[in-house]
mmCIF file of C-alpha atoms and ligand atoms in Angstrom:
data_model
loop_
_atom_site.group_PDB
_atom_site.id
_atom_site.type_symbol
_atom_site.label_atom_id
_atom_site.label_comp_id
_atom_site.label_asym_id
_atom_site.label_seq_id
_atom_site.Cartn_x
_atom_site.Cartn_y
_atom_site.Cartn_z
ATOM 1 C CA MET A 87 58.031 -99.995 -12.790
ATOM 2 C CA ALA A 88 56.817 -98.077 -15.165
ATOM 3 C CA ALA A 89 57.902 -94.117 -15.303
ATOM 4 C CA ALA A 90 54.934 -91.846 -14.104
ATOM 5 C CA GLY A 91 53.091 -90.743 -17.341
ATOM 6 C CA PRO A 92 50.397 -88.064 -18.096
ATOM 7 C CA ALA A 93 47.875 -90.691 -17.091
ATOM 8 C CA ASP A 94 48.618 -90.841 -13.583
ATOM 9 C CA ARG A 95 47.885 -86.943 -13.432
ATOM 10 C CA LEU A 96 44.225 -88.750 -13.651
ATOM 11 C CA VAL A 97 43.917 -91.118 -10.810
ATOM 12 C CA THR A 98 42.631 -90.033 -7.347
ATOM 13 C CA THR A 99 44.516 -90.443 -4.504
ATOM 14 C CA PRO A 100 44.788 -89.742 -1.019
ATOM 15 C CA PHE A 101 48.016 -87.763 -1.291
ATOM 16 C CA ASP A 102 46.895 -84.428 -2.569
ATOM 17 C CA ASP A 103 48.255 -80.887 -2.259
ATOM 18 C CA ALA A 104 47.706 -80.813 1.527
ATOM 19 C CA LEU A 105 50.666 -83.360 2.004
ATOM 20 C CA VAL A 106 53.098 -81.063 0.213
ATOM 21 C CA PRO A 107 55.343 -79.714 3.186
ATOM 22 C CA ARG A 108 54.685 -76.240 3.812
ATOM 23 C CA PRO A 109 57.618 -73.742 4.082
ATOM 24 C CA ARG A 110 59.224 -73.574 7.438
ATOM 25 C CA GLN A 111 61.685 -71.195 8.955
ATOM 26 C CA GLU A 112 64.531 -71.139 11.190
ATOM 27 C CA LEU A 113 63.042 -70.172 14.322
ATOM 28 C CA PRO A 114 65.107 -69.230 17.427
ATOM 29 C CA GLU A 115 66.287 -71.885 19.894
ATOM 30 C CA GLY A 116 63.583 -73.682 21.683
ATOM 31 C CA ALA A 117 60.749 -72.612 19.298
ATOM 32 C CA HIS A 118 59.669 -75.427 16.831
ATOM 33 C CA HIS A 119 56.710 -75.449 14.514
ATOM 34 C CA VAL A 120 55.225 -78.891 13.192
ATOM 35 C CA PRO A 121 52.820 -78.627 10.894
ATOM 36 C CA SER A 122 50.085 -80.995 10.497
ATOM 37 C CA TRP A 123 51.170 -82.989 13.340
ATOM 38 C CA LEU A 124 47.302 -83.416 14.424
ATOM 39 C CA THR A 125 45.182 -85.669 12.371
ATOM 40 C CA LEU A 126 41.803 -84.486 10.754
ATOM 41 C CA GLU A 127 39.787 -87.380 13.268
ATOM 42 C CA GLN A 128 42.245 -85.949 16.179
ATOM 43 C CA GLN A 129 41.248 -82.344 15.557
ATOM 44 C CA ARG A 130 37.176 -83.135 15.629
ATOM 45 C CA TRP A 131 37.765 -85.395 19.106
ATOM 46 C CA LEU A 132 39.377 -82.356 20.125
ATOM 47 C CA VAL A 133 37.122 -79.681 19.057
ATOM 48 C CA ALA A 134 33.749 -81.983 20.421
ATOM 49 C CA ARG A 135 36.143 -82.238 23.783
ATOM 50 C CA PHE A 136 35.940 -77.870 23.375
ATOM 51 C CA HIS A 137 32.136 -77.922 23.164
ATOM 52 C CA GLU A 138 32.022 -79.555 26.160
ATOM 53 C CA TRP A 139 34.827 -77.911 28.169
ATOM 54 C CA ALA A 140 33.115 -74.465 27.001
ATOM 55 C CA THR A 141 29.750 -74.862 28.757
ATOM 56 C CA GLY A 142 31.263 -75.300 32.442
ATOM 57 C CA PRO A 143 31.248 -76.144 35.071
ATOM 58 C CA VAL A 144 33.034 -72.346 34.117
ATOM 59 C CA PRO A 145 31.799 -71.555 30.968
ATOM 60 C CA ILE A 146 33.984 -70.088 28.206
ATOM 61 C CA ARG A 147 34.820 -66.037 29.036
ATOM 62 C CA ALA A 148 36.728 -62.944 27.480
ATOM 63 C CA ALA A 149 38.874 -62.488 30.337
ATOM 64 C CA ARG A 150 39.519 -58.492 31.106
ATOM 65 C CA VAL A 151 42.289 -56.892 30.741
ATOM 66 C CA ARG A 152 43.028 -53.628 32.237
ATOM 67 C CA GLY A 153 39.332 -53.114 32.319
ATOM 68 C CA HIS A 154 38.884 -54.629 29.185
ATOM 69 C CA GLU A 155 37.233 -57.695 27.288
ATOM 70 C CA MET A 156 39.921 -59.607 25.271
ATOM 71 C CA SER A 157 38.241 -60.350 21.971
ATOM 72 C CA VAL A 158 39.145 -63.548 22.319
ATOM 73 C CA ARG A 159 37.280 -66.680 24.627
ATOM 74 C CA THR A 160 39.282 -68.557 27.233
ATOM 75 C CA VAL A 161 38.061 -71.711 28.863
ATOM 76 C CA CYS A 162 40.706 -73.637 31.096
ATOM 77 C CA LEU A 163 41.108 -76.883 32.560
ATOM 78 C CA GLY A 164 43.609 -77.380 35.719
ATOM 79 C CA TRP A 165 44.072 -74.083 36.877
ATOM 80 C CA HIS A 166 41.429 -71.063 35.979
ATOM 81 C CA TRP A 167 44.043 -68.293 33.932
ATOM 82 C CA ARG A 168 43.155 -64.485 34.380
ATOM 83 C CA PRO A 169 45.413 -61.845 33.855
ATOM 84 C CA TYR A 170 47.411 -61.857 35.441
ATOM 85 C CA GLU A 171 47.259 -65.001 37.919
ATOM 86 C CA TYR A 172 46.129 -68.490 38.039
ATOM 87 C CA SER A 173 43.519 -69.674 40.927
ATOM 88 C CA ARG A 174 41.915 -73.171 41.027
ATOM 89 C CA THR A 175 38.513 -71.893 41.098
ATOM 90 C CA ALA A 176 37.003 -68.935 38.699
ATOM 91 C CA VAL A 177 36.626 -66.033 40.843
ATOM 92 C CA ASP A 178 36.377 -63.633 37.927
ATOM 93 C CA VAL A 179 33.157 -65.345 36.241
ATOM 94 C CA ASN A 180 30.775 -67.954 38.799
ATOM 95 C CA GLY A 181 33.406 -69.044 41.606
ATOM 96 C CA GLU A 182 33.464 -72.860 40.239
ATOM 97 C CA ARG A 183 36.433 -74.535 39.813
ATOM 98 C CA VAL A 184 37.498 -75.761 36.454
ATOM 99 C CA LEU A 185 37.603 -79.256 35.172
ATOM 100 C CA ASP A 186 40.871 -81.552 35.481
ATOM 101 C CA VAL A 187 43.662 -81.399 32.916
ATOM 102 C CA PRO A 188 42.900 -85.068 32.077
ATOM 103 C CA ASP A 189 45.120 -87.539 31.876
ATOM 104 C CA TRP A 190 45.045 -88.039 27.812
ATOM 105 C CA MET A 191 45.616 -84.478 27.425
ATOM 106 C CA VAL A 192 48.828 -84.893 29.654
ATOM 107 C CA ARG A 193 50.239 -87.783 27.465
ATOM 108 C CA LEU A 194 49.094 -85.598 24.496
ATOM 109 C CA GLY A 195 51.735 -82.854 25.820
ATOM 110 C CA ARG A 196 54.126 -85.318 26.177
ATOM 111 C CA ALA A 197 54.080 -86.656 23.070
ATOM 112 C CA ALA A 198 54.155 -82.958 21.027
ATOM 113 C CA LEU A 199 57.265 -82.248 23.245
ATOM 114 C CA VAL A 200 59.363 -85.192 21.843
ATOM 115 C CA ALA A 201 57.909 -84.657 18.627
ATOM 116 C CA ALA A 202 58.482 -80.987 18.156
ATOM 117 C CA THR A 203 62.268 -81.384 19.639
ATOM 118 C CA GLY A 204 63.283 -85.039 18.114
ATOM 119 C CA ASP A 205 64.732 -85.636 21.634
ATOM 120 C CA VAL A 206 62.837 -88.917 23.047
ATOM 121 C CA HIS A 207 63.880 -87.938 26.821
ATOM 122 C CA ALA A 208 62.320 -84.068 25.746
ATOM 123 C CA ALA A 209 58.858 -85.142 27.680
ATOM 124 C CA ASP A 210 60.207 -87.080 31.227
ATOM 125 C CA ASP A 211 59.751 -84.531 33.537
ATOM 126 C CA TYR A 212 57.045 -82.692 31.769
ATOM 127 C CA THR A 213 53.068 -83.220 33.699
ATOM 128 C CA PRO A 214 51.281 -79.934 32.586
ATOM 129 C CA ASP A 215 48.708 -78.611 35.224
ATOM 130 C CA THR A 216 46.849 -76.310 32.662
ATOM 131 C CA ALA A 217 45.452 -75.907 29.845
ATOM 132 C CA LEU A 218 44.238 -72.316 28.551
ATOM 133 C CA VAL A 219 41.457 -73.265 25.869
ATOM 134 C CA ASN A 220 41.428 -70.588 23.588
ATOM 135 C CA PHE A 221 38.298 -69.314 20.633
ATOM 136 C CA TYR A 222 39.020 -66.677 18.308
ATOM 137 C CA GLU A 223 36.295 -65.820 15.929
ATOM 138 C CA ASP A 224 36.998 -63.987 12.030
ATOM 139 C CA THR A 225 37.563 -60.372 13.872
ATOM 140 C CA ALA A 226 39.934 -61.720 17.125
ATOM 141 C CA ARG A 227 43.158 -60.983 17.989
ATOM 142 C CA MET A 228 45.680 -61.624 20.293
ATOM 143 C CA GLY A 229 48.180 -58.580 21.306
ATOM 144 C CA MET A 230 52.125 -59.204 21.632
ATOM 145 C CA HIS A 231 52.790 -60.741 25.189
ATOM 146 C CA GLN A 232 54.894 -62.978 27.566
ATOM 147 C CA ASP A 233 53.671 -66.411 28.974
ATOM 148 C CA LYS A 234 55.102 -65.718 32.546
ATOM 149 C CA ASP A 235 52.904 -65.614 34.962
ATOM 150 C CA GLU A 236 53.646 -69.377 35.199
ATOM 151 C CA ARG A 237 56.411 -70.245 38.205
ATOM 152 C CA SER A 238 57.748 -73.102 35.740
ATOM 153 C CA ARG A 239 59.720 -72.489 32.927
ATOM 154 C CA ALA A 240 58.782 -76.118 31.141
ATOM 155 C CA PRO A 241 58.090 -75.308 27.486
ATOM 156 C CA VAL A 242 54.157 -74.123 26.401
ATOM 157 C CA VAL A 243 52.976 -76.653 23.786
ATOM 158 C CA SER A 244 50.569 -74.926 21.407
ATOM 159 C CA LEU A 245 48.184 -76.825 18.977
ATOM 160 C CA SER A 246 45.644 -74.592 16.667
ATOM 161 C CA ILE A 247 42.463 -76.393 14.935
ATOM 162 C CA GLY A 248 40.087 -74.429 12.711
ATOM 163 C CA ASP A 249 40.818 -71.267 10.343
ATOM 164 C CA THR A 250 44.285 -70.646 9.590
ATOM 165 C CA CYS A 251 46.302 -67.466 11.953
ATOM 166 C CA LEU A 252 49.177 -65.614 11.237
ATOM 167 C CA PHE A 253 51.069 -66.420 14.368
ATOM 168 C CA ARG A 254 53.986 -63.646 15.351
ATOM 169 C CA PHE A 255 57.345 -64.845 17.888
ATOM 170 C CA GLY A 256 59.533 -62.405 18.574
ATOM 171 C CA ASN A 257 61.736 -62.378 21.356
ATOM 172 C CA THR A 258 62.591 -61.879 25.086
ATOM 173 C CA GLU A 259 63.238 -58.377 25.298
ATOM 174 C CA THR A 260 60.571 -56.370 23.376
ATOM 175 C CA ARG A 261 57.243 -56.634 21.824
ATOM 176 C CA THR A 262 59.181 -55.275 18.597
ATOM 177 C CA LYS A 263 60.922 -56.131 16.097
ATOM 178 C CA PRO A 264 62.761 -58.587 15.513
ATOM 179 C CA TYR A 265 60.305 -61.116 15.416
ATOM 180 C CA ARG A 266 59.206 -64.037 12.857
ATOM 181 C CA ASP A 267 55.686 -64.547 11.621
ATOM 182 C CA LEU A 268 54.065 -67.744 10.854
ATOM 183 C CA ASP A 269 50.722 -69.175 9.576
ATOM 184 C CA LEU A 270 49.546 -71.606 12.218
ATOM 185 C CA ALA A 271 47.185 -74.100 10.691
ATOM 186 C CA SER A 272 44.466 -76.607 11.517
ATOM 187 C CA GLY A 273 46.351 -79.637 12.976
ATOM 188 C CA ASP A 274 49.678 -77.667 13.683
ATOM 189 C CA LEU A 275 51.917 -78.087 16.832
ATOM 190 C CA PHE A 276 53.782 -75.676 18.446
ATOM 191 C CA VAL A 277 56.538 -75.627 21.145
ATOM 192 C CA PHE A 278 58.397 -72.645 22.706
ATOM 193 C CA GLY A 279 60.428 -73.973 25.670
ATOM 194 C CA GLY A 280 64.232 -72.907 27.059
ATOM 195 C CA PRO A 281 65.767 -69.932 25.480
ATOM 196 C CA SER A 282 62.567 -68.917 23.467
ATOM 197 C CA ARG A 283 59.759 -69.669 26.756
ATOM 198 C CA LEU A 284 59.379 -65.955 27.702
ATOM 199 C CA ALA A 285 59.537 -64.734 23.507
ATOM 200 C CA TYR A 286 56.892 -62.365 23.126
ATOM 201 C CA HIS A 287 54.210 -63.852 20.753
ATOM 202 C CA GLY A 288 50.374 -62.726 19.957
ATOM 203 C CA VAL A 289 48.190 -63.539 16.991
ATOM 204 C CA PRO A 290 47.863 -60.048 14.754
ATOM 205 C CA LYS A 291 44.873 -61.855 12.198
ATOM 206 C CA VAL A 292 43.019 -65.184 11.787
ATOM 207 C CA HIS A 293 41.744 -65.643 8.183
ATOM 208 C CA PRO A 294 38.573 -66.401 7.971
ATOM 209 C CA GLY A 295 37.309 -69.557 5.433
ATOM 210 C CA THR A 296 40.167 -71.202 5.887
ATOM 211 C CA ALA A 297 39.830 -74.217 8.514
ATOM 212 C CA PRO A 298 40.087 -77.650 6.402
ATOM 213 C CA SER A 299 36.860 -79.717 5.933
ATOM 214 C CA GLY A 300 36.424 -82.451 8.701
ATOM 215 C CA CYS A 301 38.648 -80.283 11.125
ATOM 216 C CA GLY A 302 35.340 -79.773 13.179
ATOM 217 C CA LEU A 303 35.160 -76.744 13.426
ATOM 218 C CA ASP A 304 33.032 -74.604 10.393
ATOM 219 C CA ALA A 305 34.536 -71.175 11.605
ATOM 220 C CA GLY A 306 37.121 -69.266 13.581
ATOM 221 C CA ARG A 307 39.530 -70.740 15.595
ATOM 222 C CA ILE A 308 40.856 -73.067 19.108
ATOM 223 C CA ASN A 309 44.466 -72.970 19.993
ATOM 224 C CA ILE A 310 44.967 -75.059 23.412
ATOM 225 C CA THR A 311 48.014 -74.534 25.012
ATOM 226 C CA LEU A 312 49.306 -76.594 27.863
ATOM 227 C CA ARG A 313 51.512 -75.461 30.579
ATOM 228 C CA VAL A 314 53.541 -76.210 33.830
ATOM 229 C CA THR A 315 52.276 -73.550 36.408
ATOM 230 C CA GLY A 316 54.763 -74.416 39.131
ATOM 231 C CA LEU A 317 51.578 -74.066 41.927
ATOM 232 C CA ASP A 318 50.429 -75.888 44.406
ATOM 233 C CA GLY A 319 47.553 -76.669 45.874
HETATM 234 C C1 LIG B 667 48.415 -68.203 23.544
HETATM 235 O O1 LIG B 667 49.821 -67.077 23.223
HETATM 236 O O2 LIG B 667 48.121 -68.068 24.465
HETATM 237 C C2 LIG B 667 48.033 -68.413 22.280
HETATM 238 C C3 LIG B 667 48.272 -68.208 21.569
HETATM 239 C C4 LIG B 667 47.808 -68.739 20.101
HETATM 240 O O3 LIG B 667 46.596 -68.675 19.760
HETATM 241 O O4 LIG B 667 48.047 -69.359 19.141
HETATM 242 MN MN1 LIG B 668 50.449 -66.838 25.351
#
């Protein structure tokens, strides 16, 4: 085979800079980041589902925390989340029951867990029964918090679409340092389970105008977290 020469630089190929792996940093045990896990086609399809879910039966809304509306808006599947509990019906919105978690989403969650951990058995017992679907406009943020309204300590699977955000992933003891800052970009998968399941985390910033063309969102950021509530009924 001929050695690559300057002429090769002029050939257009589908292997553009987006295929160059983004830098990864060491994460605490149980936390995993898989950049670009979803294809653009998969992202577009999820965005279309998001628009369906957002219209109801329980419309997307900003939850109120201690009397203040969150800047992020949320629509839920399976169980309706409000600070700091789950219910089957949206008692703080319109009293309707939320949509079920679709089977494809359970399978997607299992595939995500296997991909993130590299362990083919990681998802043998994993059946997420709720999805919190968040929409971030340019200035939306999420403060440091633990996901601890679930009774189960099964891993949380997080998928991001649209604008890149700064994601802060901390420790299980305090909202403050030590934490790691990383970018979650469109198509990225993040999983936190095991010793990291109760780590504080948050989204200090969304970077407007960074959504890749073809992801289905012109502006803003969607984040889907799949969880196991451990609740009955
Ligand atoms: C969350 O902590 O529930 C959402 C995190 C994110 O938007 O990436
Ligand atoms: Mn969270």
